[in-house]
CSV table of C-alpha atoms in Angstrom, one decimal:
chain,number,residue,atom,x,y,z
A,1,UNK,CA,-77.5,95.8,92.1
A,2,UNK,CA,-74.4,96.3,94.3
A,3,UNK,CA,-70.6,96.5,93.6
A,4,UNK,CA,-68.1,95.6,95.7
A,5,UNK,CA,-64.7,97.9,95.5
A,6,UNK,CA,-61.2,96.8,96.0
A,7,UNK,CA,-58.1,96.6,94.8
A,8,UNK,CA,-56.1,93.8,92.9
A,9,UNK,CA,-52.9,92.7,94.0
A,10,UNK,CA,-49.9,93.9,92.7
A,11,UNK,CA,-48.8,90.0,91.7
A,12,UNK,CA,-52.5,89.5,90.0
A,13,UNK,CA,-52.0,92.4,87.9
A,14,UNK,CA,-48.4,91.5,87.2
A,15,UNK,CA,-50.2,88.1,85.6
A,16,UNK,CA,-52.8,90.3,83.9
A,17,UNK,CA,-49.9,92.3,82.2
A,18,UNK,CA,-48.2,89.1,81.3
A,19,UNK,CA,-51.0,88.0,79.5
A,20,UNK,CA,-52.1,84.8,82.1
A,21,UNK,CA,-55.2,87.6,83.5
A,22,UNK,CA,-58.0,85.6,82.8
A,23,UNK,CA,-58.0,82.5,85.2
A,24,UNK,CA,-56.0,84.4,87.8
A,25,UNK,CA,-58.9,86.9,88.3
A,26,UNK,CA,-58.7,87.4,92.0
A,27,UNK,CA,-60.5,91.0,91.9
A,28,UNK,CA,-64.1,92.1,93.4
A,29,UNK,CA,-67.1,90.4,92.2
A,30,UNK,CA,-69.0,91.5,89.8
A,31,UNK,CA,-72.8,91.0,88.6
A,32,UNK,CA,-74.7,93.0,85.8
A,33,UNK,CA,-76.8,92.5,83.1
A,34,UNK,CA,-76.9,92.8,79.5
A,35,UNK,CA,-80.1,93.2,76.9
A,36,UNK,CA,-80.0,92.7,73.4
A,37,UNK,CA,-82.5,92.6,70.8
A,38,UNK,CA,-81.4,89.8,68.8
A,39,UNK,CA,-83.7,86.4,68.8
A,40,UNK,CA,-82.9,82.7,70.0
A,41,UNK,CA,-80.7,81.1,67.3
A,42,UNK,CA,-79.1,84.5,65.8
A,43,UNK,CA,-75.6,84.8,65.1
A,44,UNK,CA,-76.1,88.3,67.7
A,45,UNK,CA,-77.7,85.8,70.2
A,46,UNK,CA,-74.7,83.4,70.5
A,47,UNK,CA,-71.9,86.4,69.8
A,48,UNK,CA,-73.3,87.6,73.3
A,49,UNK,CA,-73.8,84.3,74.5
A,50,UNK,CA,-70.2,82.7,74.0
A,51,UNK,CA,-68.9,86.5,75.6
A,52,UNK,CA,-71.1,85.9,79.0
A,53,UNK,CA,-69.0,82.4,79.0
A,54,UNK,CA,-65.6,84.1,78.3
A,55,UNK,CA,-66.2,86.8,80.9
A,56,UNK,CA,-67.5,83.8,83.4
A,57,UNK,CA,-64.1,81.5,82.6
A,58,UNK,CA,-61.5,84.3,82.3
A,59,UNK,CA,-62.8,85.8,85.9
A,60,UNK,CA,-63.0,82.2,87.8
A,61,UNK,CA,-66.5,82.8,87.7
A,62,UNK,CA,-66.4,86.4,89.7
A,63,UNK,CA,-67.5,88.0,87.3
A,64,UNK,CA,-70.9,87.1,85.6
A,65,UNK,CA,-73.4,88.2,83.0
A,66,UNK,CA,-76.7,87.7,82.8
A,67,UNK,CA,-77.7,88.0,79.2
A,68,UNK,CA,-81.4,88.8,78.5
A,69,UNK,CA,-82.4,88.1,74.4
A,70,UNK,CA,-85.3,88.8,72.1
A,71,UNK,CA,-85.4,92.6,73.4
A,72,UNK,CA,-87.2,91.6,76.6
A,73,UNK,CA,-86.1,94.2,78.3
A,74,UNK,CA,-87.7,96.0,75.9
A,75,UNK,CA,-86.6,97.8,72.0
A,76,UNK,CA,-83.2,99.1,70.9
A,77,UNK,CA,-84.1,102.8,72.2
A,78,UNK,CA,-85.4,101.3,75.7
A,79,UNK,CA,-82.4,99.7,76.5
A,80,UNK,CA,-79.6,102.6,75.3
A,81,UNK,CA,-81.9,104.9,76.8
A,82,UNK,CA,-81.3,101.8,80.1
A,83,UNK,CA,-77.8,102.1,79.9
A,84,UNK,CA,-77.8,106.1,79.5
A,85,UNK,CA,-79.6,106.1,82.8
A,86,UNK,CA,-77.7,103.4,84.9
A,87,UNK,CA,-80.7,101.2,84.9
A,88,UNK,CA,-79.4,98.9,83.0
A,89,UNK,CA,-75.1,98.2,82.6
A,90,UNK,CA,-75.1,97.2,79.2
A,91,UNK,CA,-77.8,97.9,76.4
A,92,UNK,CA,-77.4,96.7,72.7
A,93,UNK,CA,-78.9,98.6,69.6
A,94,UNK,CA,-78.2,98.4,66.1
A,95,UNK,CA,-76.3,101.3,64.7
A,96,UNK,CA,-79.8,102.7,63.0
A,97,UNK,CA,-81.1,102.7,66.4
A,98,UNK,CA,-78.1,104.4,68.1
A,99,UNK,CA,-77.8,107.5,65.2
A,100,UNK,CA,-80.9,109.0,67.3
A,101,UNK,CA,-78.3,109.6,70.0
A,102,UNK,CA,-75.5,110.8,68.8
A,103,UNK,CA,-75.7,111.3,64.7
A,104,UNK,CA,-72.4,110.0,64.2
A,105,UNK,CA,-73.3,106.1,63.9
A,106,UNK,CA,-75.4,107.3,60.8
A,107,UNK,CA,-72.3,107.0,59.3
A,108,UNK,CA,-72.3,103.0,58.5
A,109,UNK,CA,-76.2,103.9,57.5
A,110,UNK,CA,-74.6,105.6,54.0
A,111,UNK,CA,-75.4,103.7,51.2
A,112,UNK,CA,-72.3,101.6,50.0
A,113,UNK,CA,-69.4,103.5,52.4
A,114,UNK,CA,-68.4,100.1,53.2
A,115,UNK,CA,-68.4,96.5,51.5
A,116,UNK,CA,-68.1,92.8,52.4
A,117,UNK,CA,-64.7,92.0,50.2
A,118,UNK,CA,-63.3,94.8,52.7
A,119,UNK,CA,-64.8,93.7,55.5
A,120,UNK,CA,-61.3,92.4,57.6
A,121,UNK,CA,-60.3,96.0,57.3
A,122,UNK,CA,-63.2,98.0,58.6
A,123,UNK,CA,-63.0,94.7,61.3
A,124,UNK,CA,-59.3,96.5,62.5
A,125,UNK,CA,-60.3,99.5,62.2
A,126,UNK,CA,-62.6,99.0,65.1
A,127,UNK,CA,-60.4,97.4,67.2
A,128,UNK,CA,-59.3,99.4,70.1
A,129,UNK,CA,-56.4,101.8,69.9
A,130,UNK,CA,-57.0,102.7,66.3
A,131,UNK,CA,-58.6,106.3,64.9
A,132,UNK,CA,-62.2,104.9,63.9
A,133,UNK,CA,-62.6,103.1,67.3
A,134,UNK,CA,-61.5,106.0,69.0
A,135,UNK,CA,-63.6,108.5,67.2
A,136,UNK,CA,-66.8,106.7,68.2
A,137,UNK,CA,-65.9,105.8,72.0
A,138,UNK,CA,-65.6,109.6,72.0
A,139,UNK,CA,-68.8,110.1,70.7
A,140,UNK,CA,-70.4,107.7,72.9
A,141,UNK,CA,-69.0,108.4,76.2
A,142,UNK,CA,-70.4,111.7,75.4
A,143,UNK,CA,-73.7,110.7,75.9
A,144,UNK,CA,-72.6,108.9,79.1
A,145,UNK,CA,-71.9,105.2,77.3
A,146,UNK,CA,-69.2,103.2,76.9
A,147,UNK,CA,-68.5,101.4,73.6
A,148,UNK,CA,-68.1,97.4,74.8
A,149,UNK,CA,-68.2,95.3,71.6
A,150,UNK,CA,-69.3,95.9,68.0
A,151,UNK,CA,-71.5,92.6,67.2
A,152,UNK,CA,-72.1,92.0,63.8
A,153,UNK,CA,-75.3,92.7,62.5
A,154,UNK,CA,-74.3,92.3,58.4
A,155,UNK,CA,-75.2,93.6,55.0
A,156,UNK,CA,-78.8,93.9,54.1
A,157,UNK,CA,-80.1,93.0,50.9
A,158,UNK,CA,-83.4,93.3,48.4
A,159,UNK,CA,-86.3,91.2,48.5
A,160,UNK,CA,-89.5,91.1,46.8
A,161,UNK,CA,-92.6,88.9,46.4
A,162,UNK,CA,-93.7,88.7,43.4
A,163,UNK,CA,-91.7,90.2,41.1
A,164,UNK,CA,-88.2,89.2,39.7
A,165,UNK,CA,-84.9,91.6,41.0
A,166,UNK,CA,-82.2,91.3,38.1
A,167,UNK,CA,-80.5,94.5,38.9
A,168,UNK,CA,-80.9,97.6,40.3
A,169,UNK,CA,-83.6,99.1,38.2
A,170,UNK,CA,-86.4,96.3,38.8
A,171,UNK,CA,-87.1,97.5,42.1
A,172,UNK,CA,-88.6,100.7,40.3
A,173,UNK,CA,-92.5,101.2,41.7
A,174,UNK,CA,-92.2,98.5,44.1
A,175,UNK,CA,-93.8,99.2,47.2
A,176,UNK,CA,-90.7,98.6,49.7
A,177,UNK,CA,-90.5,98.3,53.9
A,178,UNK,CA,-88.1,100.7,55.1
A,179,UNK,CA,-87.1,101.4,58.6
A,180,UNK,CA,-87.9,105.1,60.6
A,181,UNK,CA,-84.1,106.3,59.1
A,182,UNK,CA,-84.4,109.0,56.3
A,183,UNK,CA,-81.2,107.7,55.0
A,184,UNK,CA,-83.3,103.8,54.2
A,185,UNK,CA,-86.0,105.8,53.0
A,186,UNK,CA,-84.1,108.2,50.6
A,187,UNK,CA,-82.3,105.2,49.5
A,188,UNK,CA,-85.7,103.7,48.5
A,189,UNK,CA,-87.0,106.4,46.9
A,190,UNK,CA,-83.0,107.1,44.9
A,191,UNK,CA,-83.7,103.5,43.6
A,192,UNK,CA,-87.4,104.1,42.3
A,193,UNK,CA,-89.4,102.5,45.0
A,194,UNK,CA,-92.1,103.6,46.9
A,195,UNK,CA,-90.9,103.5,50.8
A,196,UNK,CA,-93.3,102.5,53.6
A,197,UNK,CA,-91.9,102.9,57.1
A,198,UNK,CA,-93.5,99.7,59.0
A,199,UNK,CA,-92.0,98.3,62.2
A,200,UNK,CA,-90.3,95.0,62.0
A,201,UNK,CA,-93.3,93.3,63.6
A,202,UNK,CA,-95.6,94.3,61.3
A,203,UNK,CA,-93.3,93.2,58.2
A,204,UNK,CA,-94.9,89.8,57.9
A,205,UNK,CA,-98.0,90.5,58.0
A,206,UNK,CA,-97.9,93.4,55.7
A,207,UNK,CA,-96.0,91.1,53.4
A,208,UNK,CA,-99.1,88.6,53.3
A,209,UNK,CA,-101.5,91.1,52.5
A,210,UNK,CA,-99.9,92.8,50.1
A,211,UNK,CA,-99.2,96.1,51.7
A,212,UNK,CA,-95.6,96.2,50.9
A,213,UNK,CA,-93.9,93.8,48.2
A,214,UNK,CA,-90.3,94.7,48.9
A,215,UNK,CA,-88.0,94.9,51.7
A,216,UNK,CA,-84.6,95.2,52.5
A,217,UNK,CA,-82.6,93.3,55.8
A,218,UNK,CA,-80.2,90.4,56.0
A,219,UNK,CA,-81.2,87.0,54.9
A,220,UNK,CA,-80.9,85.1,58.3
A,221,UNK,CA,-82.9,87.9,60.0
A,222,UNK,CA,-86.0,87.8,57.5
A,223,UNK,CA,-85.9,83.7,57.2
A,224,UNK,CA,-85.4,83.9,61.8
A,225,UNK,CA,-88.7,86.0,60.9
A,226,UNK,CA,-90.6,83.6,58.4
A,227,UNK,CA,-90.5,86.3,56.1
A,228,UNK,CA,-88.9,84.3,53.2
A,229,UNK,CA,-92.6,82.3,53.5
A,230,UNK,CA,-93.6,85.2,51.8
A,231,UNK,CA,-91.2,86.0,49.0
A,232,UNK,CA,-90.4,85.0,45.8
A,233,UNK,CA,-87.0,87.2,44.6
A,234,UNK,CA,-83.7,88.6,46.3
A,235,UNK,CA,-80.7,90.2,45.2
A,236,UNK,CA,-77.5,90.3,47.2
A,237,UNK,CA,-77.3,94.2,47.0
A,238,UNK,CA,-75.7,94.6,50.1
A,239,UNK,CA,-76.4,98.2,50.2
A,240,UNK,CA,-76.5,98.8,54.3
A,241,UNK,CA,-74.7,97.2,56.2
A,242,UNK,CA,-74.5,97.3,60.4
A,243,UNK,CA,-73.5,96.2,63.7
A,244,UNK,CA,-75.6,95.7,67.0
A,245,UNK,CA,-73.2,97.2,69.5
A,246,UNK,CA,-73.3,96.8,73.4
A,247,UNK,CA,-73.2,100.2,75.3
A,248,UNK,CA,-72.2,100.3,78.7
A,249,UNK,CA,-73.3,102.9,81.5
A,250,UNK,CA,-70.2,105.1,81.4
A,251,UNK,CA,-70.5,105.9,85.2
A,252,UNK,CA,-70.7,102.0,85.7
A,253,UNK,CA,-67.7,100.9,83.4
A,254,UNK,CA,-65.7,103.7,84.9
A,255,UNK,CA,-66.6,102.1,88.5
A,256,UNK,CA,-65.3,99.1,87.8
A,257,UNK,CA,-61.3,98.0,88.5
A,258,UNK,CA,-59.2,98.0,85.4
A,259,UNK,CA,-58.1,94.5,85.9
A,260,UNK,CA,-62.2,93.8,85.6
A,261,UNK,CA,-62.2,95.9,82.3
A,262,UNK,CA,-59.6,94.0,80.9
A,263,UNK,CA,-61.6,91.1,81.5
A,264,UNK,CA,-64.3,92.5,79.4
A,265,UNK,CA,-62.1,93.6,77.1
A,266,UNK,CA,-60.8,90.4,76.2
A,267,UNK,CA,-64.1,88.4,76.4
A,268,UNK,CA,-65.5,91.2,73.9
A,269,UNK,CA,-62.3,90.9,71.5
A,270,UNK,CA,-62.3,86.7,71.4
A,271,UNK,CA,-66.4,86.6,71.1
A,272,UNK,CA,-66.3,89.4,68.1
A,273,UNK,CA,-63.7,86.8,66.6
A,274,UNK,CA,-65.7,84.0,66.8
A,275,UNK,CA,-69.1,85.0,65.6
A,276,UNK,CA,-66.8,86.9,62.7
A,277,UNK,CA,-65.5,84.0,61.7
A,278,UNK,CA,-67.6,81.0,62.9
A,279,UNK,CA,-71.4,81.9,64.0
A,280,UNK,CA,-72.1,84.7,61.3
A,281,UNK,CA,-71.0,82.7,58.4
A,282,UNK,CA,-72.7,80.0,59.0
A,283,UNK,CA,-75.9,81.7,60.0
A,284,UNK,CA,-75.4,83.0,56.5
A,285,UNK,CA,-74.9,79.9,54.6
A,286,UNK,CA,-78.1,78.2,56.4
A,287,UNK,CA,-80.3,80.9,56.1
A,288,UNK,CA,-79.3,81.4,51.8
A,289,UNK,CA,-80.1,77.2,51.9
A,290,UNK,CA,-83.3,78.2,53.8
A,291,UNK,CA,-84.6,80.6,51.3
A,292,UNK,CA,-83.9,78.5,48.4
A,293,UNK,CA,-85.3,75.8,49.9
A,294,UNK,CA,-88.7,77.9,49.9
A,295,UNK,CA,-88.2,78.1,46.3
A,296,UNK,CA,-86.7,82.3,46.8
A,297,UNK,CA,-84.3,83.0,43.4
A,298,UNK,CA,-81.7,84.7,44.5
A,299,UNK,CA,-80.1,87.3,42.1
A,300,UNK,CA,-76.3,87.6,42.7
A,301,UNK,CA,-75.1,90.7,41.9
A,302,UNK,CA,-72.3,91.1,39.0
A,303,UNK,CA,-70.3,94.7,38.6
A,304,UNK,CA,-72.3,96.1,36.7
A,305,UNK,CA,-74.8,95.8,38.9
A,306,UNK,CA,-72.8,96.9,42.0
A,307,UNK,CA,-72.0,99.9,39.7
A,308,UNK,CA,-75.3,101.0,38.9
A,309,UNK,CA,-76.8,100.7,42.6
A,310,UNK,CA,-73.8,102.9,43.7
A,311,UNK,CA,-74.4,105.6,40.9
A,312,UNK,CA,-78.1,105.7,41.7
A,313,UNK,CA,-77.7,106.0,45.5
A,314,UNK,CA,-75.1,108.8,45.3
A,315,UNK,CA,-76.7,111.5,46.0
A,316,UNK,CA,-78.5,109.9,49.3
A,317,UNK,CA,-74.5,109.1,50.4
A,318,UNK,CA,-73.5,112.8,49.6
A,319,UNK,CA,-77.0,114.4,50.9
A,320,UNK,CA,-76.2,112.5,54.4
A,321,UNK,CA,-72.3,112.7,54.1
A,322,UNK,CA,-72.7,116.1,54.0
A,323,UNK,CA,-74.6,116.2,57.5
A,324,UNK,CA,-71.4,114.2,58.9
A,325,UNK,CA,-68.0,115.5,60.6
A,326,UNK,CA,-65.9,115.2,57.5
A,327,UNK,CA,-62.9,113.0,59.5
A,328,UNK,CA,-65.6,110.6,60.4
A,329,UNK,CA,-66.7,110.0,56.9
A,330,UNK,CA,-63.0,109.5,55.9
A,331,UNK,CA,-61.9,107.1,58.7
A,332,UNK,CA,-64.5,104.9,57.8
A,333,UNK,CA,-64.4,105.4,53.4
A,334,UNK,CA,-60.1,104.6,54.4
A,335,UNK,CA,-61.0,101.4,55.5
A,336,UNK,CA,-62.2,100.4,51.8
A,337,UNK,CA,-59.0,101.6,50.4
């Protein structure tokens, strides 16, 4: 795909300074693309959605993005490993995913380090400018990407099909889906079940006949899967949670004019706010009413509860921590504060 160079007039960027940037966009055009993983009808899907639109109204329409869903461009890995190698501007992976290239998004991947009643500030402490946000652009441009938006992905919780979840210790012997990460598995095992690595494909299936009984992932991303055809039980553990962030080319992002990074900037910023606040919590709501509807009890959690799942999965946060730069672990555990 190719770029055209130029510079911005001083009056334009006088307007972008002032705050009116976005419709006076008068800077080179600009195409690229950008892949995510995330199904039609996701709370990802229409995050990256309603920022293609933003970056399309803001720029007069000179700067556009073509968005390609459902990970047709391939998995999480395929399309970092796009955006590492300039094949692709901007790749989206879940922070799982993204540990394998640089460790330090393992970080959210530690059992209870953060929660959803302090959600708003972990939300800041991403926002450009501050320590945490900072910390990880580092680590990311690093490996030649470029940090453009922190999607919400959300907390993951317990499921089971057959038998009931009333706390933490009923999912002891239960024969539970993990992903690849040793930190999901030791987390199984801390909690008494058996873990079974299985690709997210494969989870329905293996569900149905009975080779796993248990799983753990949000609610609207197992009922977008059918999954909750298969279940019986959940508890709102909320014991992971994670984000699907966008990764830009590095070489590419630093090739494009400031006033068109602004641009980005701001689309990134405004569609973070709304699926925050708009398309997240309503994927939410419908996909609890979903589950129910399929006749799926749903356990919520009391302190107690909360209590014991943190005491059992201690040792998998401080076996994991441990592996972690030590200012890492703390910029994120200061955001629960």
């Amino acid at each position: 795909m190719k770029y055209i160079s130029g510079a911005v007039s001083s009056a334009v960027l006088v307007m972008l300074i002032s705050g009116q940037a976005a419709a006076e966009y008068q800077g080179p055009k600009v195409q690229f693309k950008l892949a995510h993983p995330a199904p039609p009808g996701s709370h990802i899907t229409a995050a990256y959605k309603k920022f293609a639109d933003l970056v399309k109204e803001k720029s007069d329409g000179r700067i556009r993005v073509k968005v390609f869903p459902g990970a047709i461009l391939g998995s999480d890995r395929v399309m970092i490993e796009g955006a590492q190698r300039g094949t692709l501007e901007v790749g989206v992976s879940s922070t799982p995913n993204l540990a394998s290239f640089t460790s330090v998004f393992q970080v959210f991947d530690l059992p209870y380090i953060t929660s959803p009643d302090k959600q708003e500030q972990l939300y800041r402490a991403l926002d450009k400018g501050q320590p945490l946000h900072a910390y990880l652009e580092q680590a990311a441009n690093d490996i030649g990407l470029q940090p453009l938006m922190y999607a919400e992905y959300g907390y993951r919780n317990f499921v089971s099909k057959d038998r009931p979840l009333t706390g933490p210790d009923s999912l002891a012997g239960l024969k539970m889906r993990t992903t690849d990460s040793p930190v999901d598995v030791a987390v199984a095992k801390a909690l008494g079940a058996n873990p079974s690595p299985i690709s997210w494909g494969e989870v329905y299936t293996a569900l149905q006949q009975g080779t796993i009984d248990a799983e753990g992932n949000t609610f609207d991303l197992m009922v977008g899967a059918k999954h909750h055809e298969n279940l019986q039980y959940a508890i709102t553990s909320a014991h992971n949670y994670g984000m699907q962030v966008a990764m830009a080319n590095k070489k590419w992002w630093d090739s494009l004019p400031a006033e068109a990074q602004e641009i980005l900037e701001q689309a990134s910023a405004e569609a973070l706010e709304y699926q925050r606040t708009e398309a997240y919590p309503a994927d939410q709501k419908k996909a609890r009413e979903s589950m129910l509807a399929a006749g799926v009890t749903i356990h919520e959690t009391t302190e107690e509860d909360m209590a014991r799942f943190r005491e059992l999965t201690r040792p998998v946060f401080s076996q994991f921590a441990e592996r972690l730069p030590a200012e890492l672990v703390k910029l994120v555990q200061d955001t629960q504060s």
